[in-house]
């Protein structure tokens, strides 16, 4: 790796770390350059701040989606992980980063482009789990893209309520609301002791 590539890589890595620690709004070029051990002039030589910040945000969510996809190839396990971990406390930083970016993207073109790409990938990945589960007879989701969109929209709304504490909603209640929507949308089935698929009666 050349000195130029090494400096650029350290700056990108530092930007990711800073965003994970303080969020999108609070991150500054000074924080990044101090973490990377470079001067501000070098950062400006390689990057425009708005683009670096947007790319760092995108890398965070790309890594998250990569980890999720590699965890299991079974749609039932993938959906259970999605529902079970959605509102865990250690995911709070991701809700915060997502909601901050959604607000800033209204006036930040670089962030808007990256967020659109990540959101498309996120919806496509969730829809693929729903589609595969339908093909395997685990549930009935004739419109996986639509179901993925509605699940994602509810997730965002519930995460916002939890972050702002605008209601008495608990993480456990938020998870149950998300599970309920999945149940209503996809009608998951269980397998009886006789090996017959049966509808799940409640959620």
GROMACS .gro file of C-alpha atoms in nm:
model
  203
    1UNK     CA    1   0.000   0.000   0.000
    2UNK     CA    2   0.138   0.341  -0.096
    3UNK     CA    3   0.169   0.628   0.150
    4UNK     CA    4  -0.120   0.802  -0.028
    5UNK     CA    5  -0.344   0.497  -0.003
    6UNK     CA    6  -0.246   0.445   0.361
    7UNK     CA    7  -0.335   0.803   0.455
    8UNK     CA    8  -0.668   0.791   0.272
    9UNK     CA    9  -0.753   0.457   0.437
   10UNK     CA   10  -0.671   0.589   0.783
   11UNK     CA   11  -0.890   0.893   0.722
   12UNK     CA   12  -1.182   0.677   0.605
   13UNK     CA   13  -1.146   0.442   0.902
   14UNK     CA   14  -1.127   0.734   1.141
   15UNK     CA   15  -1.444   0.882   0.992
   16UNK     CA   16  -1.630   0.554   1.047
   17UNK     CA   17  -1.511   0.539   1.408
   18UNK     CA   18  -1.610   0.898   1.482
   19UNK     CA   19  -1.958   0.855   1.335
   20UNK     CA   20  -2.011   0.543   1.546
   21UNK     CA   21  -1.910   0.739   1.855
   22UNK     CA   22  -2.079   1.077   1.814
   23UNK     CA   23  -2.321   1.049   1.522
   24UNK     CA   24  -2.347   1.229   1.189
   25UNK     CA   25  -2.431   1.580   1.310
   26UNK     CA   26  -2.164   1.603   1.578
   27UNK     CA   27  -1.879   1.459   1.369
   28UNK     CA   28  -1.621   1.714   1.256
   29UNK     CA   29  -1.316   1.715   1.034
   30UNK     CA   30  -1.103   1.795   1.338
   31UNK     CA   31  -1.221   1.482   1.518
   32UNK     CA   32  -1.140   1.273   1.212
   33UNK     CA   33  -0.797   1.421   1.149
   34UNK     CA   34  -0.699   1.385   1.515
   35UNK     CA   35  -0.809   1.022   1.515
   36UNK     CA   36  -0.629   0.952   1.187
   37UNK     CA   37  -0.318   1.143   1.293
   38UNK     CA   38  -0.315   1.370   0.988
   39UNK     CA   39  -0.355   1.740   0.920
   40UNK     CA   40  -0.676   1.896   0.794
   41UNK     CA   41  -0.502   1.989   0.471
   42UNK     CA   42  -0.438   1.623   0.392
   43UNK     CA   43  -0.803   1.534   0.455
   44UNK     CA   44  -0.912   1.814   0.222
   45UNK     CA   45  -0.661   1.695  -0.037
   46UNK     CA   46  -0.820   1.349  -0.055
   47UNK     CA   47  -1.184   1.415   0.032
   48UNK     CA   48  -1.466   1.661   0.041
   49UNK     CA   49  -1.606   1.650   0.394
   50UNK     CA   50  -1.968   1.592   0.288
   51UNK     CA   51  -1.865   1.298   0.069
   52UNK     CA   52  -1.632   1.148   0.329
   53UNK     CA   53  -1.903   1.168   0.594
   54UNK     CA   54  -2.160   1.012   0.360
   55UNK     CA   55  -1.923   0.733   0.253
   56UNK     CA   56  -1.836   0.655   0.616
   57UNK     CA   57  -2.207   0.638   0.702
   58UNK     CA   58  -2.265   0.404   0.407
   59UNK     CA   59  -1.975   0.181   0.509
   60UNK     CA   60  -2.122   0.138   0.857
   61UNK     CA   61  -2.452   0.009   0.718
   62UNK     CA   62  -2.289  -0.197   0.442
   63UNK     CA   63  -2.086  -0.379   0.707
   64UNK     CA   64  -2.400  -0.435   0.912
   65UNK     CA   65  -2.587  -0.579   0.613
   66UNK     CA   66  -2.289  -0.798   0.517
   67UNK     CA   67  -2.275  -0.944   0.869
   68UNK     CA   68  -2.649  -1.010   0.867
   69UNK     CA   69  -2.642  -1.184   0.530
   70UNK     CA   70  -2.346  -1.403   0.623
   71UNK     CA   71  -2.486  -1.510   0.960
   72UNK     CA   72  -2.719  -1.773   0.812
   73UNK     CA   73  -2.866  -1.878   0.480
   74UNK     CA   74  -3.191  -2.004   0.633
   75UNK     CA   75  -3.476  -1.754   0.584
   76UNK     CA   76  -3.644  -1.848   0.912
   77UNK     CA   77  -3.323  -1.783   1.108
   78UNK     CA   78  -3.262  -1.458   0.916
   79UNK     CA   79  -3.612  -1.325   0.987
   80UNK     CA   80  -3.595  -1.429   1.352
   81UNK     CA   81  -3.264  -1.248   1.388
   82UNK     CA   82  -3.413  -0.939   1.221
   83UNK     CA   83  -3.712  -0.937   1.458
   84UNK     CA   84  -3.528  -1.041   1.772
   85UNK     CA   85  -3.239  -0.797   1.743
   86UNK     CA   86  -3.426  -0.498   1.597
   87UNK     CA   87  -3.457  -0.305   1.922
   88UNK     CA   88  -3.166  -0.439   2.124
   89UNK     CA   89  -2.981  -0.172   2.317
   90UNK     CA   90  -2.654  -0.231   2.130
   91UNK     CA   91  -2.833  -0.140   1.804
   92UNK     CA   92  -2.930   0.201   1.936
   93UNK     CA   93  -2.640   0.372   1.759
   94UNK     CA   94  -2.769   0.243   1.426
   95UNK     CA   95  -3.119   0.386   1.486
   96UNK     CA   96  -2.954   0.717   1.579
   97UNK     CA   97  -2.731   0.721   1.271
   98UNK     CA   98  -3.018   0.626   1.042
   99UNK     CA   99  -3.263   0.886   1.171
  100UNK     CA  100  -2.998   1.160   1.175
  101UNK     CA  101  -2.903   1.081   0.816
  102UNK     CA  102  -3.267   1.077   0.706
  103UNK     CA  103  -3.306   1.430   0.837
  104UNK     CA  104  -2.975   1.563   0.703
  105UNK     CA  105  -3.024   1.402   0.361
  106UNK     CA  106  -3.296   1.659   0.289
  107UNK     CA  107  -3.023   1.919   0.235
  108UNK     CA  108  -2.707   1.707   0.195
  109UNK     CA  109  -2.688   1.568  -0.159
  110UNK     CA  110  -2.396   1.332  -0.091
  111UNK     CA  111  -2.572   1.178   0.208
  112UNK     CA  112  -2.898   1.150   0.015
  113UNK     CA  113  -2.728   0.948  -0.261
  114UNK     CA  114  -2.562   0.707  -0.019
  115UNK     CA  115  -2.874   0.669   0.194
  116UNK     CA  116  -3.085   0.589  -0.112
  117UNK     CA  117  -2.837   0.317  -0.212
  118UNK     CA  118  -2.821   0.166   0.137
  119UNK     CA  119  -3.197   0.177   0.183
  120UNK     CA  120  -3.247   0.003  -0.151
  121UNK     CA  121  -3.001  -0.267  -0.052
  122UNK     CA  122  -3.164  -0.307   0.289
  123UNK     CA  123  -3.511  -0.348   0.140
  124UNK     CA  124  -3.387  -0.588  -0.128
  125UNK     CA  125  -3.212  -0.801   0.134
  126UNK     CA  126  -3.520  -0.817   0.357
  127UNK     CA  127  -3.743  -0.892   0.058
  128UNK     CA  128  -3.510  -1.177  -0.041
  129UNK     CA  129  -3.560  -1.341   0.302
  130UNK     CA  130  -3.936  -1.305   0.267
  131UNK     CA  131  -3.934  -1.442  -0.087
  132UNK     CA  132  -3.720  -1.743   0.003
  133UNK     CA  133  -3.936  -1.823   0.306
  134UNK     CA  134  -4.246  -1.815   0.088
  135UNK     CA  135  -4.082  -2.049  -0.164
  136UNK     CA  136  -3.997  -2.290   0.120
  137UNK     CA  137  -4.352  -2.279   0.259
  138UNK     CA  138  -4.250  -2.115   0.587
  139UNK     CA  139  -4.491  -1.823   0.540
  140UNK     CA  140  -4.705  -1.658   0.275
  141UNK     CA  141  -4.567  -1.328   0.149
  142UNK     CA  142  -4.697  -1.279  -0.206
  143UNK     CA  143  -4.561  -0.923  -0.214
  144UNK     CA  144  -4.217  -0.948  -0.049
  145UNK     CA  145  -4.108  -0.602  -0.164
  146UNK     CA  146  -4.420  -0.440  -0.020
  147UNK     CA  147  -4.393  -0.635   0.304
  148UNK     CA  148  -4.027  -0.539   0.338
  149UNK     CA  149  -4.116  -0.172   0.286
  150UNK     CA  150  -4.391  -0.179   0.548
  151UNK     CA  151  -4.174  -0.363   0.803
  152UNK     CA  152  -3.894  -0.113   0.745
  153UNK     CA  153  -4.129   0.184   0.783
  154UNK     CA  154  -4.267   0.049   1.112
  155UNK     CA  155  -3.914  -0.024   1.233
  156UNK     CA  156  -3.809   0.337   1.164
  157UNK     CA  157  -4.114   0.478   1.340
  158UNK     CA  158  -4.075   0.260   1.647
  159UNK     CA  159  -3.701   0.331   1.668
  160UNK     CA  160  -3.776   0.704   1.657
  161UNK     CA  161  -4.026   0.667   1.942
  162UNK     CA  162  -3.769   0.480   2.150
  163UNK     CA  163  -3.494   0.734   2.082
  164UNK     CA  164  -3.706   1.040   2.155
  165UNK     CA  165  -3.893   0.871   2.442
  166UNK     CA  166  -4.207   1.035   2.309
  167UNK     CA  167  -4.420   0.749   2.442
  168UNK     CA  168  -4.397   0.486   2.715
  169UNK     CA  169  -4.301   0.230   2.452
  170UNK     CA  170  -4.044  -0.028   2.566
  171UNK     CA  171  -3.802  -0.217   2.337
  172UNK     CA  172  -3.992  -0.537   2.413
  173UNK     CA  173  -4.322  -0.378   2.309
  174UNK     CA  174  -4.160  -0.238   1.994
  175UNK     CA  175  -4.042  -0.587   1.901
  176UNK     CA  176  -4.392  -0.726   1.953
  177UNK     CA  177  -4.541  -0.461   1.722
  178UNK     CA  178  -4.287  -0.552   1.453
  179UNK     CA  179  -4.357  -0.923   1.501
  180UNK     CA  180  -4.730  -0.858   1.479
  181UNK     CA  181  -4.693  -0.683   1.145
  182UNK     CA  182  -4.480  -0.970   1.014
  183UNK     CA  183  -4.748  -1.214   1.132
  184UNK     CA  184  -5.028  -1.018   0.965
  185UNK     CA  185  -4.831  -0.973   0.642
  186UNK     CA  186  -4.678  -1.318   0.602
  187UNK     CA  187  -4.886  -1.561   0.809
  188UNK     CA  188  -4.591  -1.779   0.917
  189UNK     CA  189  -4.656  -2.149   0.963
  190UNK     CA  190  -4.522  -2.405   1.207
  191UNK     CA  191  -4.469  -2.775   1.155
  192UNK     CA  192  -4.683  -3.017   1.358
  193UNK     CA  193  -4.557  -3.337   1.515
  194UNK     CA  194  -4.709  -3.515   1.216
  195UNK     CA  195  -4.494  -3.310   0.982
  196UNK     CA  196  -4.784  -3.099   0.853
  197UNK     CA  197  -4.753  -2.723   0.804
  198UNK     CA  198  -4.998  -2.534   1.026
  199UNK     CA  199  -5.071  -2.161   1.054
  200UNK     CA  200  -4.923  -1.987   1.357
  201UNK     CA  201  -5.229  -1.874   1.554
  202UNK     CA  202  -5.090  -1.574   1.731
  203UNK     CA  203  -4.790  -1.351   1.776
   0.00000   0.00000   0.00000
